[in-house]
PDB file of C-alpha atoms in Angstrom:
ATOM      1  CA  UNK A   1     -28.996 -50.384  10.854  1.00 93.00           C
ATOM      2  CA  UNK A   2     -31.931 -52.321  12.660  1.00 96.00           C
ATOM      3  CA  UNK A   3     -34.756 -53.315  10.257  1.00 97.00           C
ATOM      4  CA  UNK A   4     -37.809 -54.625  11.350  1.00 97.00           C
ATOM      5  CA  UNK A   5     -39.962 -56.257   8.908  1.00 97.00           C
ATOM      6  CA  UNK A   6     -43.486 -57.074   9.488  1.00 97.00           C
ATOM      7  CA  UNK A   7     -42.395 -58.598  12.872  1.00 96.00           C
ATOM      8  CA  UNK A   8     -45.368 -60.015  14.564  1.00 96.00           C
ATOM      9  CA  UNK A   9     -46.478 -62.171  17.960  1.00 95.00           C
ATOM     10  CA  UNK A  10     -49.596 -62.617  19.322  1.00 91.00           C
ATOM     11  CA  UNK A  11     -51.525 -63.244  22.436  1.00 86.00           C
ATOM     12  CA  UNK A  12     -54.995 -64.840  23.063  1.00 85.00           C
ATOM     13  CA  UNK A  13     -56.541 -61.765  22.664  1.00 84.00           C
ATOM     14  CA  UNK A  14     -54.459 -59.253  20.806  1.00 86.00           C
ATOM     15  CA  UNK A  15     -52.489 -59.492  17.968  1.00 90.00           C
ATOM     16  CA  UNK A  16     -49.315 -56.958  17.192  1.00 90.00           C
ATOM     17  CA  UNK A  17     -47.230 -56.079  13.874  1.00 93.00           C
ATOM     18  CA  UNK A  18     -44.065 -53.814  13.760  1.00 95.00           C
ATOM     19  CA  UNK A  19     -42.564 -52.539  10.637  1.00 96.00           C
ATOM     20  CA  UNK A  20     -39.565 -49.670  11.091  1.00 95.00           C
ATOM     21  CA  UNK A  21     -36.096 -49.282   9.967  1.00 95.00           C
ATOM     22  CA  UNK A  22     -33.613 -47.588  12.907  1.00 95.00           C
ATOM     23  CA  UNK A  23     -30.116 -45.898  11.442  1.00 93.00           C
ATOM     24  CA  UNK A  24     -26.887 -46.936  12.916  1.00 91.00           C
ATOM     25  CA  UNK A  25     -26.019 -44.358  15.321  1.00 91.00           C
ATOM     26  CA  UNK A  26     -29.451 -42.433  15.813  1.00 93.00           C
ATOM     27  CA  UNK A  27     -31.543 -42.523  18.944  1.00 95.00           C
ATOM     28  CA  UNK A  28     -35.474 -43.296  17.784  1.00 95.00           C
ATOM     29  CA  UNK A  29     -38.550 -42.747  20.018  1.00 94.00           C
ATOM     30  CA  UNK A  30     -41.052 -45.095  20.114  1.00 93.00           C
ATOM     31  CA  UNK A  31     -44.182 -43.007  21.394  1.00 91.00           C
ATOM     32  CA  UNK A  32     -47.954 -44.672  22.036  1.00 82.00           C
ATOM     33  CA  UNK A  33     -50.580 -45.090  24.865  1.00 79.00           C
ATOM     34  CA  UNK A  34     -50.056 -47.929  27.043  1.00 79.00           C
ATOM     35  CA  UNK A  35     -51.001 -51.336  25.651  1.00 77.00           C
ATOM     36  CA  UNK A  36     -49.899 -50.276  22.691  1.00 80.00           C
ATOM     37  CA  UNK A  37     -47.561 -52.937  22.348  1.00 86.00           C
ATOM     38  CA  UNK A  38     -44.064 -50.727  23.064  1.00 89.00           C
ATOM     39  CA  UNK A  39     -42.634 -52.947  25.560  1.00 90.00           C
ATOM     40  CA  UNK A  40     -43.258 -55.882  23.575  1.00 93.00           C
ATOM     41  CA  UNK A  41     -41.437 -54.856  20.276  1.00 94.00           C
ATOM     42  CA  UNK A  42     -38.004 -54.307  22.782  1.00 95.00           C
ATOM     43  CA  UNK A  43     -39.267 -57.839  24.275  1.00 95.00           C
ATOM     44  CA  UNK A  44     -39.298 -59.060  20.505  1.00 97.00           C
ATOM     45  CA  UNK A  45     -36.014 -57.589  19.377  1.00 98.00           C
ATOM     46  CA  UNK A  46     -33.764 -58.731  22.556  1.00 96.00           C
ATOM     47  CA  UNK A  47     -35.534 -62.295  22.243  1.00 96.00           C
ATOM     48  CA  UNK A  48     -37.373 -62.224  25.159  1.00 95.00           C
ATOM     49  CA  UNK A  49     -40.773 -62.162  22.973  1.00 95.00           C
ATOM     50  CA  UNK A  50     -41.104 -65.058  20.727  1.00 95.00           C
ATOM     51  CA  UNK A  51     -41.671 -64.001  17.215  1.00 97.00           C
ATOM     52  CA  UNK A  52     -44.802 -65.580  15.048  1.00 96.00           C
ATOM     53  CA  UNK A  53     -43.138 -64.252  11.896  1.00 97.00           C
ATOM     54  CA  UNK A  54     -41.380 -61.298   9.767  1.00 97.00           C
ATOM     55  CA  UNK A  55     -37.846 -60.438   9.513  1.00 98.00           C
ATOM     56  CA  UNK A  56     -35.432 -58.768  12.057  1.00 98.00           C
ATOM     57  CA  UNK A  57     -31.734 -57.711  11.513  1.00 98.00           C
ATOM     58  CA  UNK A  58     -28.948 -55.612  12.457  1.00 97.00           C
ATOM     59  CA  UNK A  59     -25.893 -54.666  10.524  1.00 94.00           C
ATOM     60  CA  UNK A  60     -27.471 -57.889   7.876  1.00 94.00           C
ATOM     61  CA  UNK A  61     -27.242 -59.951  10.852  1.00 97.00           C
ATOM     62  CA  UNK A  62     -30.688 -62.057  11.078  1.00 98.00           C
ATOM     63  CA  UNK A  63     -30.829 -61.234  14.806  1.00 98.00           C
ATOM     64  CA  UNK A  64     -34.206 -64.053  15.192  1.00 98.00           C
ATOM     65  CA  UNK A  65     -31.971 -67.591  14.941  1.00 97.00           C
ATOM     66  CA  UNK A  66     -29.918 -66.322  18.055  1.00 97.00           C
ATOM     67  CA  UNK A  67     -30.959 -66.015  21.898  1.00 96.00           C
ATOM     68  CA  UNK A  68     -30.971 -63.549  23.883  1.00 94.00           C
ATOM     69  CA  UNK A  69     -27.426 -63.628  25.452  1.00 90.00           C
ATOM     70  CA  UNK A  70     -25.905 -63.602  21.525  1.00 95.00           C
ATOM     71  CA  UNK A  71     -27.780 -60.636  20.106  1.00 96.00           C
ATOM     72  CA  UNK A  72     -26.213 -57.099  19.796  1.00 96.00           C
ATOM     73  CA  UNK A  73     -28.672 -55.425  22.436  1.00 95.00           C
ATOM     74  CA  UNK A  74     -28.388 -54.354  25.792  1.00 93.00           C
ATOM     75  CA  UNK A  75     -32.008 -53.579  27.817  1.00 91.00           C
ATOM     76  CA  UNK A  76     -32.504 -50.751  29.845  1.00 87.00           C
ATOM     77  CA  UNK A  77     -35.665 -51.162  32.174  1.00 82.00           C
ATOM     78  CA  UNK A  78     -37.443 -48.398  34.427  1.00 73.00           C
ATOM     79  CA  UNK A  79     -36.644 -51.356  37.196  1.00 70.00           C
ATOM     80  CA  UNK A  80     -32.662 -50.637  37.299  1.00 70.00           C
ATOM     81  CA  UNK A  81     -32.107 -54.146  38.963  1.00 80.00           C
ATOM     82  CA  UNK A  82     -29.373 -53.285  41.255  1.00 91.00           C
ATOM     83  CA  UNK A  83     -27.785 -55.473  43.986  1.00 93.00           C
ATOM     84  CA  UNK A  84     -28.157 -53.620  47.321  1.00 93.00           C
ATOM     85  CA  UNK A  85     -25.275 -55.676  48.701  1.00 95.00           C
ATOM     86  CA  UNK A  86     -22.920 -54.827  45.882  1.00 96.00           C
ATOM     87  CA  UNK A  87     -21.053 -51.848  45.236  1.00 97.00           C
ATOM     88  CA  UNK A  88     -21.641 -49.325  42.674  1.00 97.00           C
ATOM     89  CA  UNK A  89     -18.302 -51.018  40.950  1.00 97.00           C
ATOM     90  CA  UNK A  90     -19.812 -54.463  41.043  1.00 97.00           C
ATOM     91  CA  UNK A  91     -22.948 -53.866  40.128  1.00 96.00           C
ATOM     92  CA  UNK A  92     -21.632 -51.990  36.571  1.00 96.00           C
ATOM     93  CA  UNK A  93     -19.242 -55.251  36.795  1.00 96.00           C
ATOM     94  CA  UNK A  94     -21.758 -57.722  36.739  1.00 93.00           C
ATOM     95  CA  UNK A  95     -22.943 -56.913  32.975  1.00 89.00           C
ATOM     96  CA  UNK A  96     -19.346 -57.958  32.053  1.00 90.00           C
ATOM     97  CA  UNK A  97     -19.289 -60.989  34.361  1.00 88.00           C
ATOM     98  CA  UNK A  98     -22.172 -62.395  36.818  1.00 86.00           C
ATOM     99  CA  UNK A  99     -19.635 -63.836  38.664  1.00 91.00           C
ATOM    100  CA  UNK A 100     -17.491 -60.315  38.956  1.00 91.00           C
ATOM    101  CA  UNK A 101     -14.305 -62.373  38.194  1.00 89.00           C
ATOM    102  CA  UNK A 102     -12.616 -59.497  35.730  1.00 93.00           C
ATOM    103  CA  UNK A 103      -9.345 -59.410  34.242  1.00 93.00           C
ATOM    104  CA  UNK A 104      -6.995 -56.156  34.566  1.00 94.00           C
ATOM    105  CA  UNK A 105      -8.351 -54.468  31.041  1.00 94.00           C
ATOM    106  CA  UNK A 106     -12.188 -55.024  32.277  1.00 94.00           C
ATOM    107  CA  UNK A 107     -11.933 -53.573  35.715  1.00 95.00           C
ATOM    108  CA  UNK A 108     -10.594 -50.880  33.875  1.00 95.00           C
ATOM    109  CA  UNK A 109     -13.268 -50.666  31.321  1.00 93.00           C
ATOM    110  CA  UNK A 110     -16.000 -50.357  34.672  1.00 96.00           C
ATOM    111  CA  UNK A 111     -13.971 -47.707  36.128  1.00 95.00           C
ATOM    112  CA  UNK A 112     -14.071 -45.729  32.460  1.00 92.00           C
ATOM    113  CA  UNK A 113     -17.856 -46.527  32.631  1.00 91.00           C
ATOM    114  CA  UNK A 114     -18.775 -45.253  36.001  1.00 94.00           C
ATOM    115  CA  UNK A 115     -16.301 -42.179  35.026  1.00 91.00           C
ATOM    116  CA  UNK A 116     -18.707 -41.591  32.100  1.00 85.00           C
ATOM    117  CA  UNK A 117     -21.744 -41.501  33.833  1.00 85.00           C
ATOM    118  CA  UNK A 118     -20.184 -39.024  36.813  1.00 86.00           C
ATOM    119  CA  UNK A 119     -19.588 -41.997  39.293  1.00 93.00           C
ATOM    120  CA  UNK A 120     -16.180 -42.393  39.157  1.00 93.00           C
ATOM    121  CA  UNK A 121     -16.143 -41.498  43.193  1.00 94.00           C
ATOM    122  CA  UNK A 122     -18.517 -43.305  44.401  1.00 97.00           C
ATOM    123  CA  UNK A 123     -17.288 -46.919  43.425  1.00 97.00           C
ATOM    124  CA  UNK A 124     -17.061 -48.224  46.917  1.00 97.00           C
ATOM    125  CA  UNK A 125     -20.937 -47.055  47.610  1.00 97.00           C
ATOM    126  CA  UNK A 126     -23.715 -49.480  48.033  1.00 97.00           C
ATOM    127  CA  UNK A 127     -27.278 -48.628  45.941  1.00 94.00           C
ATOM    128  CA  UNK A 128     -28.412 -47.259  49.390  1.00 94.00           C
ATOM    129  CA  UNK A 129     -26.164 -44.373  49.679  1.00 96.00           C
ATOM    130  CA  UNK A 130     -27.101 -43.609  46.325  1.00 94.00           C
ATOM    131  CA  UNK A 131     -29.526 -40.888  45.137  1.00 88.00           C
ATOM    132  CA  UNK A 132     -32.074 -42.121  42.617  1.00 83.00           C
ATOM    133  CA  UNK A 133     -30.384 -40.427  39.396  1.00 83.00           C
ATOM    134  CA  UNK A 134     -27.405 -42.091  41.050  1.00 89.00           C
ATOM    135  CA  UNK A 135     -28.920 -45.189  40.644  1.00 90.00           C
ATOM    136  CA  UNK A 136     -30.019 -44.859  37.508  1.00 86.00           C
ATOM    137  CA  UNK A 137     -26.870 -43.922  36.571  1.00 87.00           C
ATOM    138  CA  UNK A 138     -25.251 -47.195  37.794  1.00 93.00           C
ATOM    139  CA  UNK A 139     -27.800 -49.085  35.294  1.00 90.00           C
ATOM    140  CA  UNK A 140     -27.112 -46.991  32.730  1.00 87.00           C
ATOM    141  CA  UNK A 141     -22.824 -47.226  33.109  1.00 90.00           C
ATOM    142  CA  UNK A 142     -23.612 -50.928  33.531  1.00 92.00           C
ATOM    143  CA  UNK A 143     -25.516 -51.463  30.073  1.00 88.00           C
ATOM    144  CA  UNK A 144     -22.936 -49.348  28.635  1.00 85.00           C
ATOM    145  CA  UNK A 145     -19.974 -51.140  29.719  1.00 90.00           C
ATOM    146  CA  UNK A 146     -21.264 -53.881  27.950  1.00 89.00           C
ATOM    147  CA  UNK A 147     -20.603 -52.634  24.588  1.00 86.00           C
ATOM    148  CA  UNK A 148     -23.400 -53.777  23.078  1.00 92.00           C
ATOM    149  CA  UNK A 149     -24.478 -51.524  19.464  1.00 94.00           C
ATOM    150  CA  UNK A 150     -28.339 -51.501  19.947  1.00 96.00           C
ATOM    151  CA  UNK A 151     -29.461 -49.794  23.481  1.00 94.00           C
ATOM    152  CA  UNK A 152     -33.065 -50.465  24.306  1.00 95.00           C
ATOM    153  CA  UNK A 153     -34.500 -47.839  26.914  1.00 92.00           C
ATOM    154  CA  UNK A 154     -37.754 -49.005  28.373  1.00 90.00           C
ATOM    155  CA  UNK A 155     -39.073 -45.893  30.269  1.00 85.00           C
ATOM    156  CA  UNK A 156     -35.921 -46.432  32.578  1.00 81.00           C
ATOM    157  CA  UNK A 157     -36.393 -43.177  33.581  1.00 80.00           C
ATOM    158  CA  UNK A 158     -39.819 -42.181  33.964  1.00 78.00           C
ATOM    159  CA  UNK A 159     -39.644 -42.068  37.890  1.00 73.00           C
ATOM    160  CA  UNK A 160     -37.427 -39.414  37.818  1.00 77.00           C
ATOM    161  CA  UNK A 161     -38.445 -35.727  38.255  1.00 80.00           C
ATOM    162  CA  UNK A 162     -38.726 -33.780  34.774  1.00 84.00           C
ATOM    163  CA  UNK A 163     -35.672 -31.829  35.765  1.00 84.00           C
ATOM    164  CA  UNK A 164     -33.481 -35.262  36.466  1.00 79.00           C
ATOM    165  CA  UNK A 165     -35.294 -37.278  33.523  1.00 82.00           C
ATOM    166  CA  UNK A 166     -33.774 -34.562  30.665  1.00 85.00           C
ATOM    167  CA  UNK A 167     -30.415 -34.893  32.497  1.00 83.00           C
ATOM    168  CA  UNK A 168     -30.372 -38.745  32.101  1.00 82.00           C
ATOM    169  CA  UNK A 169     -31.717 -38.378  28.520  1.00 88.00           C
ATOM    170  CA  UNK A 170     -28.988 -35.682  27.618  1.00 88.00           C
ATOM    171  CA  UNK A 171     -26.586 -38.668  29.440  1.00 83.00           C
ATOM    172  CA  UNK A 172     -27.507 -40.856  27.043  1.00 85.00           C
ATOM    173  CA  UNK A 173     -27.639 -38.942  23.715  1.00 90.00           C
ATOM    174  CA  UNK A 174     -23.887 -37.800  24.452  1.00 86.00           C
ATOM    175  CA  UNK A 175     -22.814 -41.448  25.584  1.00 81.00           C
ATOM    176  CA  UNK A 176     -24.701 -42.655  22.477  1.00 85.00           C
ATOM    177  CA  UNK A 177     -23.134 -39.976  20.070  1.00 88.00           C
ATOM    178  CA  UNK A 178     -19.696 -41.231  21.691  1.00 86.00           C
ATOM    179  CA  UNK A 179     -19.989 -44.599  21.106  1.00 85.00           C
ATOM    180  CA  UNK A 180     -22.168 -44.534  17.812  1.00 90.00           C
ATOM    181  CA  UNK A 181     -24.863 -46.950  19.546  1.00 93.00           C
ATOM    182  CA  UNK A 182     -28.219 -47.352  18.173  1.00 95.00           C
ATOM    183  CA  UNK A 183     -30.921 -46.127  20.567  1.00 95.00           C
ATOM    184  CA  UNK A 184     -34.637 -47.140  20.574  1.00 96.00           C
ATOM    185  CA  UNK A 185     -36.272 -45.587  23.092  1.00 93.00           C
ATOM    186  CA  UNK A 186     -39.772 -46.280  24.704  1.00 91.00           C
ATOM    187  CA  UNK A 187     -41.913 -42.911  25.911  1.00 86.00           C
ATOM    188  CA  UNK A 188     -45.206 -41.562  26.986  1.00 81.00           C
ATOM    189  CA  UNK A 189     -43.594 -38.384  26.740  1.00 81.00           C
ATOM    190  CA  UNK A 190     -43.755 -36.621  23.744  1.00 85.00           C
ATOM    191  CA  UNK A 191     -41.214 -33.627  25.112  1.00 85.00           C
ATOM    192  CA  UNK A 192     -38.574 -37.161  25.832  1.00 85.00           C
ATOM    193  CA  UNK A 193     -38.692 -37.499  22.267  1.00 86.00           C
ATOM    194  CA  UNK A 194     -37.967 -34.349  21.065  1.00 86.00           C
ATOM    195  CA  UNK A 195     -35.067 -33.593  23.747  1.00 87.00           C
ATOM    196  CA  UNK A 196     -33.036 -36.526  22.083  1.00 91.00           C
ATOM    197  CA  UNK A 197     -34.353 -37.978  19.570  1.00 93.00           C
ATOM    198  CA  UNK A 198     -33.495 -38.100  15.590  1.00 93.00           C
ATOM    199  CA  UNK A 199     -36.891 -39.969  14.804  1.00 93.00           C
ATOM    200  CA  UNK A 200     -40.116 -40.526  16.607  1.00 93.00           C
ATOM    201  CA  UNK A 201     -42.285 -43.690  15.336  1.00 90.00           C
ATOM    202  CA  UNK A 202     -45.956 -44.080  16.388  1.00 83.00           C
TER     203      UNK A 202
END
């Protein structure tokens, strides 16, 4: 379980405050208007956003003494960050190892990835001979693969057409069912929420 307890940060000019408590296992939406401060709870809970005060935890693990690279999360971005000179294998690869050196069991554990996500075949292929739902599906097998219990979606699909976007979602529902990984997920889109979701906080 994720709770978030009167977590708050500030800026110059705008102040936020996030209360919510996320189930182990469930996918939540996280719906609101831009500005509303969506991006910057994920920022808060992967400790990219400092923290002014409250309480954060997962699984009764006070997640706010530890950096980014120790907590339980793995980030999901619209911006999919791929290599373009590194093959669909390395680039799932590198969210085991940024310097791709993997033993026997891990190159295994990208190849079970990429088969996951429908890429088994196209390991060899560079971003470029990728579609975009390709793509995304490379960033998706690649946060995956890193086994991490809390997935954080920021809109990492909301360049995709409607028809493409509800596959992905579906993709990750079924994944996240699999694996029984905690999913908060950032929308405008109210029918995003309701494809997947077991909650929807405003």
């Amino acid at each position: 379980m994720l709770n978030i307890d009167q977590l708050v940060t500030s800026y110059p000019d705008w102040r936020v405050s996030f209360s919510a408590t996320l189930p182990r296992g469930e996918i939540t939406a996280l719906i609101g208007p831009s500005g509303a401060g969506k991006s910057t709870l994920l920022g808060m809970i992967a400790g990219f956003v400092p923290v002014e005060s409250g309480r954060l935890s997962f699984d009764g693990v006070d997640l706010l003494p530890l950096g980014p690279a120790a907590r339980p999360v793995t980030t999901l971005f619209q911006d999919h960050n791929l290599f373009l000179h590194l093959s669909v294998f390395d680039n799932i690869a590198i969210g085991l190892h940024p310097g791709l050196r993997l033993s026997e069991a891990q190159r295994e554990q990208v190849k079970q990835g990429a088969e996951r996500v429908g890429l088994g075949d196209m390991l060899s292929r560079l971003p470029e001979q990728l579609s975009g739902g390709q793509q995304q599906r490379v960033g998706l097998a690649r946060a995956l693969v890193r086994g991490k219990p809390l997935l954080l979606l920021d809109e990492p699909f909301s360049a995709l057409d409607p028809a493409l976007r509800r596959e992905m979602l579906a993709e990750v529902a079924r994944l996240a069912c699999e694996q029984g990984i905690t999913v908060l997920m950032v929308s405008h889109n109210p029918e995003d929420a309701q494809l997947i979701a077991d909650q929807v906080l405003f």
